[in-house]
CSV table of C-alpha atoms in Angstrom, one decimal:
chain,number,residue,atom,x,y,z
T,1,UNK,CA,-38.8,27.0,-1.3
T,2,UNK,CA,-38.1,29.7,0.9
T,3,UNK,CA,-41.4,30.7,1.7
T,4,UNK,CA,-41.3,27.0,3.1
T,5,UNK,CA,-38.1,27.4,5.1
T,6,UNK,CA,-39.2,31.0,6.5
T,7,UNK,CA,-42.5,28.9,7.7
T,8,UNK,CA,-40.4,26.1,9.1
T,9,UNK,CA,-38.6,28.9,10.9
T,10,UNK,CA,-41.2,30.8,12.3
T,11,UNK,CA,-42.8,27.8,13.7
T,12,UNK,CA,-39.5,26.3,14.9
T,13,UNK,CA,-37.1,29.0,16.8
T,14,UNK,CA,-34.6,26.4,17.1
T,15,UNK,CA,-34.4,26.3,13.5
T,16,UNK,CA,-34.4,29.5,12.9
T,17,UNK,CA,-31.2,30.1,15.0
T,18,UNK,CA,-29.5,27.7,13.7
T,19,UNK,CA,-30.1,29.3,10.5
T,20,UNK,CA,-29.2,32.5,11.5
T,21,UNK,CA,-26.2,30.9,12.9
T,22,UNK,CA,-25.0,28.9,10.2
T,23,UNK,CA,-25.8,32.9,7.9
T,24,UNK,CA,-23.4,34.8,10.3
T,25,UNK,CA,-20.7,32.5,10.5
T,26,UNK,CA,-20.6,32.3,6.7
T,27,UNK,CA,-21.0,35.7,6.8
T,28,UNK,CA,-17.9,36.2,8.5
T,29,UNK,CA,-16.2,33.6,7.0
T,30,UNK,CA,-17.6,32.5,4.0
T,31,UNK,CA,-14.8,30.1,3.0
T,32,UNK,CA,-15.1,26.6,4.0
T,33,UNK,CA,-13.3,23.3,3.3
T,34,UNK,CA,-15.5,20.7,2.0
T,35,UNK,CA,-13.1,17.7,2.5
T,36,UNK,CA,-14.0,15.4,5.1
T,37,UNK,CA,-11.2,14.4,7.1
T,38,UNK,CA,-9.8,10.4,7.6
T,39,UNK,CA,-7.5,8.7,9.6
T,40,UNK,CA,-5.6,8.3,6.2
T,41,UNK,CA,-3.9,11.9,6.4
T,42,UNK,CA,-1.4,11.9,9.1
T,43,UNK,CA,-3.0,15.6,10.0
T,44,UNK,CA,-6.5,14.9,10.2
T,45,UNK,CA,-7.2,17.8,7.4
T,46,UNK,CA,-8.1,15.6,4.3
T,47,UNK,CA,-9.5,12.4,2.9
T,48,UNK,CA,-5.7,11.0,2.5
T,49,UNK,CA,-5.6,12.0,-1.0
T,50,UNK,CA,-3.7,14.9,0.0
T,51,UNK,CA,-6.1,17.7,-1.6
T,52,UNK,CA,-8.3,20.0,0.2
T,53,UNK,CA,-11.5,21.0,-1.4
T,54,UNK,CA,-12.6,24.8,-0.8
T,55,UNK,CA,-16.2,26.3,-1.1
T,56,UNK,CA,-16.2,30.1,-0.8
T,57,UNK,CA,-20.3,30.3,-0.3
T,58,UNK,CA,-20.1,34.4,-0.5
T,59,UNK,CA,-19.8,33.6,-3.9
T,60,UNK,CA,-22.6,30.7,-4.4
T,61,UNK,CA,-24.0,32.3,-7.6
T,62,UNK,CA,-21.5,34.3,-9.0
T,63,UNK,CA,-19.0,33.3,-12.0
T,64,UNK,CA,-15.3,32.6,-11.8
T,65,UNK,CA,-13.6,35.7,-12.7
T,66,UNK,CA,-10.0,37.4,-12.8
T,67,UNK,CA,-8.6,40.0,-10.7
T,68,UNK,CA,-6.1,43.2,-11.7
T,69,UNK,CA,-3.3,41.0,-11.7
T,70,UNK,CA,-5.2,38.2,-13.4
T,71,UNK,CA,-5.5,35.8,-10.8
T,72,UNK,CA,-8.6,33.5,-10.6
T,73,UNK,CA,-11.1,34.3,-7.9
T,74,UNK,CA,-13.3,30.9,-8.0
T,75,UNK,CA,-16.6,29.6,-5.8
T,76,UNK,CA,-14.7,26.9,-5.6
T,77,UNK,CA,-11.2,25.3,-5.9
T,78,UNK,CA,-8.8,22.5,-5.0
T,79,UNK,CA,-5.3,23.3,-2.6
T,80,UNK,CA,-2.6,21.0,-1.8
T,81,UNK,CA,-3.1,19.4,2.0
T,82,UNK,CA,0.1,19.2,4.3
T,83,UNK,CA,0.3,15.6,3.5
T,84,UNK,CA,0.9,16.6,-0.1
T,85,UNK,CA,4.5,16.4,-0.2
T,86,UNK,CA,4.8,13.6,1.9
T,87,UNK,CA,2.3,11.1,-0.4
T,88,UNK,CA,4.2,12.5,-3.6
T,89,UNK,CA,7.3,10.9,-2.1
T,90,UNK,CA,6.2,8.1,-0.7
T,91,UNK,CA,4.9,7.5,-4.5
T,92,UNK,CA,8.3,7.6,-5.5
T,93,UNK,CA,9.5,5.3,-2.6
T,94,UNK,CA,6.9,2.5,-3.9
T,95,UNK,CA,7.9,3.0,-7.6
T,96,UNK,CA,11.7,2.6,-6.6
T,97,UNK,CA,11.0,-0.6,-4.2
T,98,UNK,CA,8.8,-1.8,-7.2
T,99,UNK,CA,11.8,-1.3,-9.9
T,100,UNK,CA,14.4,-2.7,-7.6
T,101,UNK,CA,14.1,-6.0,-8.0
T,102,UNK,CA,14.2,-6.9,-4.5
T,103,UNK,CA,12.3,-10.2,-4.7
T,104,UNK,CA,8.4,-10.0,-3.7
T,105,UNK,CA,8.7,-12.4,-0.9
T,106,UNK,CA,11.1,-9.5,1.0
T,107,UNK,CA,8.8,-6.4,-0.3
T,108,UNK,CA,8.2,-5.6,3.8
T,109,UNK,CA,10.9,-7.2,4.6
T,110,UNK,CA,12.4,-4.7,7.6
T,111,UNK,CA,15.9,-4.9,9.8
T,112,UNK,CA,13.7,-4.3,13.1
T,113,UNK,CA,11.7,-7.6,12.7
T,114,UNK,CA,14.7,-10.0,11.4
T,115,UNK,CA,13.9,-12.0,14.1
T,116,UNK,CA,16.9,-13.5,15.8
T,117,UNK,CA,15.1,-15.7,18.2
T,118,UNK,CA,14.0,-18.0,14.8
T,119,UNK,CA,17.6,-19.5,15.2
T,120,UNK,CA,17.8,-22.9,17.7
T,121,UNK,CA,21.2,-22.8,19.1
T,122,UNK,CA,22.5,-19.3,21.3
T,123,UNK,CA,25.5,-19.5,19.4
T,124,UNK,CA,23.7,-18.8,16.1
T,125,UNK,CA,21.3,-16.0,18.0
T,126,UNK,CA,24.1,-14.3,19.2
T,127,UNK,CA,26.1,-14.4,15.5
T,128,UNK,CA,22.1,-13.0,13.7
T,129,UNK,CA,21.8,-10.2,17.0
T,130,UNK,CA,25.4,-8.8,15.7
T,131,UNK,CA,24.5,-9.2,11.8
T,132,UNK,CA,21.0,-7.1,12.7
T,133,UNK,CA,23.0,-4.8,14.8
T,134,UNK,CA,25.8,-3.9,12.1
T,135,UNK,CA,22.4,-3.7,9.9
T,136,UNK,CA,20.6,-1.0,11.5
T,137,UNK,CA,23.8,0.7,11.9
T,138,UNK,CA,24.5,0.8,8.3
T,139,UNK,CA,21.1,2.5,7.7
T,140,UNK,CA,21.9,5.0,9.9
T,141,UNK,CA,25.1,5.8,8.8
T,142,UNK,CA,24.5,5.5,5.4
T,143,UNK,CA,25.7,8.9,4.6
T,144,UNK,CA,29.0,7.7,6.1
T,145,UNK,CA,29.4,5.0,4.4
T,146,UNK,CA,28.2,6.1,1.2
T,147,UNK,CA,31.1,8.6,1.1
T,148,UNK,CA,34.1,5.8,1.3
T,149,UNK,CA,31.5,3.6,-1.1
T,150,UNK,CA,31.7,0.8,1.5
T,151,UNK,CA,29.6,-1.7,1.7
T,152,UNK,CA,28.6,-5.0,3.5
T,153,UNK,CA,29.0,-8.7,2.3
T,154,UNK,CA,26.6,-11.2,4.2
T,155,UNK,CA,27.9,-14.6,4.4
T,156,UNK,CA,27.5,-18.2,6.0
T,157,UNK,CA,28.1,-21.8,4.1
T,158,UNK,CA,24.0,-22.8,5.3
T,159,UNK,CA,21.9,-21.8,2.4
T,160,UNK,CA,18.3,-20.5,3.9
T,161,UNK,CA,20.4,-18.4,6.9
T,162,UNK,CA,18.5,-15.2,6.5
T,163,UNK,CA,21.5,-13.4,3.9
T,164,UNK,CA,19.1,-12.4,0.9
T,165,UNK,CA,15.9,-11.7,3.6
T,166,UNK,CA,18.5,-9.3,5.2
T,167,UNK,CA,20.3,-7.7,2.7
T,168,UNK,CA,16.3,-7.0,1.2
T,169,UNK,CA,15.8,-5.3,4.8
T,170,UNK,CA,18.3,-3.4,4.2
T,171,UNK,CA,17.8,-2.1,0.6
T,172,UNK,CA,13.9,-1.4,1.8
T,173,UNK,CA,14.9,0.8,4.4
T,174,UNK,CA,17.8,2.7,2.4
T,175,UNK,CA,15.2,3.2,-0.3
T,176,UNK,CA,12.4,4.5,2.0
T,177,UNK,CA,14.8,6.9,4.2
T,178,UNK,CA,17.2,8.3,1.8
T,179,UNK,CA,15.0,8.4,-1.2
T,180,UNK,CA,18.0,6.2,-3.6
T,181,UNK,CA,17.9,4.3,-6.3
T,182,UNK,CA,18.8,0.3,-5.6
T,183,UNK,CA,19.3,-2.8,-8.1
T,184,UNK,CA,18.8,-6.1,-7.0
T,185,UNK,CA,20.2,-9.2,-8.7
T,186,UNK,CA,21.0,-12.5,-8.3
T,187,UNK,CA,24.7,-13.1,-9.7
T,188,UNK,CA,23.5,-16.1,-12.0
T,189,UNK,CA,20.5,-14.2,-13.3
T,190,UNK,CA,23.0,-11.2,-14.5
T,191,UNK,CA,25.1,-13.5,-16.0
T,192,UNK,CA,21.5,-14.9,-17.4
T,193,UNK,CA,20.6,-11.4,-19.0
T,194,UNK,CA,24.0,-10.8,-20.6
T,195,UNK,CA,24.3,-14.1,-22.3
T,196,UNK,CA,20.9,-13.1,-23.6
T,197,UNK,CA,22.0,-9.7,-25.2
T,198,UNK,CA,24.5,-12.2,-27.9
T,199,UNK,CA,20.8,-13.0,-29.1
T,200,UNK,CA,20.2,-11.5,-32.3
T,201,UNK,CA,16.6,-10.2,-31.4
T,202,UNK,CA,17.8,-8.6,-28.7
T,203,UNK,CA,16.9,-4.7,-28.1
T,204,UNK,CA,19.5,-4.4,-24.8
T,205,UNK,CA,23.2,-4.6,-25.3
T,206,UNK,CA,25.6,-6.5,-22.9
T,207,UNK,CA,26.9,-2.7,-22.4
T,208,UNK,CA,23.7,-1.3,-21.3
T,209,UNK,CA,23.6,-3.9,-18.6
T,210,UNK,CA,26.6,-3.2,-17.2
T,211,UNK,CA,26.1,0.1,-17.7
T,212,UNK,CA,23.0,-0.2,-15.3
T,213,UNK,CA,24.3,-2.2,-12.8
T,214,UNK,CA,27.7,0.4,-12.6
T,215,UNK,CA,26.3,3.2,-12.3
T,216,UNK,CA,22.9,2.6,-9.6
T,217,UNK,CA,23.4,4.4,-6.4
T,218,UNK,CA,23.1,1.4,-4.7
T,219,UNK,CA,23.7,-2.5,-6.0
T,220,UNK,CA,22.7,-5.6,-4.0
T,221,UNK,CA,24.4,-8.8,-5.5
T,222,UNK,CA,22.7,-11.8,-4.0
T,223,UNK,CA,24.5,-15.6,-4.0
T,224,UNK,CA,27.7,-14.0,-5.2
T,225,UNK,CA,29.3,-17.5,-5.1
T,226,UNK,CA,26.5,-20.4,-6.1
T,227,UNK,CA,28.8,-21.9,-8.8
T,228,UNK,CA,32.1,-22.0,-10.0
T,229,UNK,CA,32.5,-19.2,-12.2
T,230,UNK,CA,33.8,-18.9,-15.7
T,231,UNK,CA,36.4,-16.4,-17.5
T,232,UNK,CA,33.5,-14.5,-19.0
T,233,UNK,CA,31.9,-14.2,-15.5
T,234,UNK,CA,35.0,-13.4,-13.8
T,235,UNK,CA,35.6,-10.4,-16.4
T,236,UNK,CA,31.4,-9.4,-15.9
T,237,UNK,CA,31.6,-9.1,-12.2
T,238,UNK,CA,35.2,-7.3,-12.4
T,239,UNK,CA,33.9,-4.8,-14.8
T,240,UNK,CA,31.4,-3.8,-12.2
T,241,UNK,CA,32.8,-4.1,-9.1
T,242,UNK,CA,35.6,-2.4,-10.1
T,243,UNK,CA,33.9,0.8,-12.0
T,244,UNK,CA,31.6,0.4,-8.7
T,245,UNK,CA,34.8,0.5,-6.5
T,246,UNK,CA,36.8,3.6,-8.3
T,247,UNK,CA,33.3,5.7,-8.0
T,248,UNK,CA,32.5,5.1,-4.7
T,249,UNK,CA,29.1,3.3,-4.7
T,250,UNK,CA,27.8,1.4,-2.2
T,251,UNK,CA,27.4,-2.6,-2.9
T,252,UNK,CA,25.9,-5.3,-1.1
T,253,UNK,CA,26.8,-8.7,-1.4
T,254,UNK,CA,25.8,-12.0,0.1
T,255,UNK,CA,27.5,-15.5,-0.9
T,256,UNK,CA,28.4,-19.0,0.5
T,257,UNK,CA,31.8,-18.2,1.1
T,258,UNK,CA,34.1,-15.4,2.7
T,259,UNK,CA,35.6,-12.9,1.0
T,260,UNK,CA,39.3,-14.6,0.6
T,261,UNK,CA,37.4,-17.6,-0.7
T,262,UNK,CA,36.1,-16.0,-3.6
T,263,UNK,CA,39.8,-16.4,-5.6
T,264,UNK,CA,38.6,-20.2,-5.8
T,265,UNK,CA,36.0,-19.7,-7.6
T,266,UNK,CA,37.5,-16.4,-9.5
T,267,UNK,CA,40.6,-17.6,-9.9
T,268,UNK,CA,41.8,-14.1,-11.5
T,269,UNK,CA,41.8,-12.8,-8.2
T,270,UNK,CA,40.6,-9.4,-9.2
T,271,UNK,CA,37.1,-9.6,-8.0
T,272,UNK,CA,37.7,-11.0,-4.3
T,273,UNK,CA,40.4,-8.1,-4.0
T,274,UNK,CA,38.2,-5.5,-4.9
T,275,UNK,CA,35.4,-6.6,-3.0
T,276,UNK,CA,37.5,-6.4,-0.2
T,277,UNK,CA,38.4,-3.1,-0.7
T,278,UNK,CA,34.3,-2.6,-1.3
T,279,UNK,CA,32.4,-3.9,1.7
T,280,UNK,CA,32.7,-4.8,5.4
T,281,UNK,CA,32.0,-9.0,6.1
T,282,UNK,CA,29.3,-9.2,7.9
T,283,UNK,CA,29.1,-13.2,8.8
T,284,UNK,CA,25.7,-15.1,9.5
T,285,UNK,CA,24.7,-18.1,11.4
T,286,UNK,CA,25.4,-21.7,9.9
T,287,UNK,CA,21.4,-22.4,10.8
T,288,UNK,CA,19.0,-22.6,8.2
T,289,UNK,CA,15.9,-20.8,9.0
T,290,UNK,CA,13.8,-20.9,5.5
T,291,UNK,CA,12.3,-24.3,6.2
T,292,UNK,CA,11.6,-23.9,9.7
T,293,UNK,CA,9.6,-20.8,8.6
T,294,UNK,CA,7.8,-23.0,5.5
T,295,UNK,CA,7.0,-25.4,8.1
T,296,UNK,CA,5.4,-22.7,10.2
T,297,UNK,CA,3.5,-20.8,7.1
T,298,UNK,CA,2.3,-24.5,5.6
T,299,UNK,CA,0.5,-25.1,9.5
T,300,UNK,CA,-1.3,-22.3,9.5
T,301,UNK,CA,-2.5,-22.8,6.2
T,302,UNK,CA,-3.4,-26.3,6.6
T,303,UNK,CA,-5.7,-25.2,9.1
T,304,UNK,CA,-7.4,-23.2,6.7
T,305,UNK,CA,-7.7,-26.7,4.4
T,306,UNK,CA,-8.7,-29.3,7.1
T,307,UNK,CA,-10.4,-27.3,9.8
């Protein structure tokens, strides 16, 4: 074969100095990166995988072997790229959004496009620019917050105002610019999974429940107040807002009603007074949105169907 390549070259001088070329340089600098970069690594270096491959062609037929110090000198080997770091922990943010509970339908759900203009009436615009506002601002001032363990409580009587879609924006960004852990729940379905630990077959305790929803960095308590609420509710919700409340952790509600309205439907008057104490109101517009938006969504679709 190189009989053939030395012809090739002889006959062809542009081939031959590219040959020589491509010899010195490797000469020189034998190692080379294999990896072909992509679009997919924010610094053009690697595939988006985050690994760089090396070839060190000065050692093309040699054996892997160990130095004095008994480090590995290798033809070839694998190195972390810069966008290492940054993939491991966007892993983590996905694997935390994935195990918060924060319903599917809200996944991407960000505070930037909470579209205000999706309300009719001014009035209502106006009231969902403030509630976006006080939004972003909590992001950014998490830290803050966090720190006196305050939270926010979303609330209008319309249901399908934006209050869960919001309070999802806000968990998503939390999650993806702190790095925290978040629990997302709606009131009736804890209520759901603590009834279920009195089942004899059951693995969880009612403990380990509350236990869970206690102690998470952050807790997001959607439709607070759907239904009148019993004595055993009442004492559920106390037991975590008010373990939540002496430990500074942040909560977010949303409900139906304001915050002095809860004792009517917890009569104890424990939970509404903690909650207080908890998280700042936040009030949203009396405008639903949700079928307006199904409306839009079924069009498009039905364009798909009849066109």
């Amino acid at each position: 074969m190189s009989e053939v390549i030395q012809s090739m070259m002889k006959d062809n001088p542009v081939l031959a100095k590219r040959m020589n070329d491509v010899r010195e340089s490797l000469a020189s600098n034998p190692i080379e990166i294999m990896t072909i970069p992509s679009e997919l690594c924010p610094y053009k270096k690697c595939d988006g995988k985050g690994w760089l491959w090396f070839k060190d062609w000065s050692r093309l037929n040699k054996k892997d072997e160990q130095d004095e110090e008994g480090n590995w000198i290798k033809g070839e080997w694998l190195a972390h790229c810069d966008c290492y770091e940054q993939l491991v922990k966007q892993r983590e943010v996905d694997k935390k959004l994935d195990l918060s509970g924060i319903p599917p339908i809200f996944s991407d759900a960000t505070v930037r496009s909470y579209d205000v203009n999706k309300f009719k009436s001014k009035e209502n615009q106006g009231i969902a620019a403030m509630a976006k506002k006080a939004a972003g601002n909590y992001v950014t001032n998490y830290e803050a917050m966090k720190k006196q363990g305050k939270g926010l409580y979303l609330y209008s009587k319309v249901k399908g105002s934006g209050k869960t879609r919001l309070a999802s924006s806000i968990a998503n960004a939390l999650v993806k610019t702190y790095g925290i852990d978040i629990a997302f729940i709606k009131s009736g379905d804890l209520i759901t999974q603590i009834h279920n630990t009195m089942n004899k077959t059951s693995e969880t305790t009612r403990s380990d429940i509350i236990k869970t929803f206690r102690n998470v960095e952050l807790l997001v308590i959607d439709d607070l107040a759907i239904k009148e609420a019993t004595v055993f509710d009442e004492g559920i919700f106390y037991d975590i807002t008010d373990f939540r409340l002496e430990h500074r952790k942040p909560t977010i509600f949303t409900s139906n009603v304001t915050i002095d309205e809860l004792e009517r439907i917890y009569p104890g008057g424990r939970v509404n007074k903690r909650i207080k104490k908890m998280a700042l109101e936040i009030y949203m517009p009396e405008e639903p949105v949700r079928d307006d938006e199904a409306d839009s969504e079924n069009a498009e679709l039905e364009k798909l169907l009849f066109r």
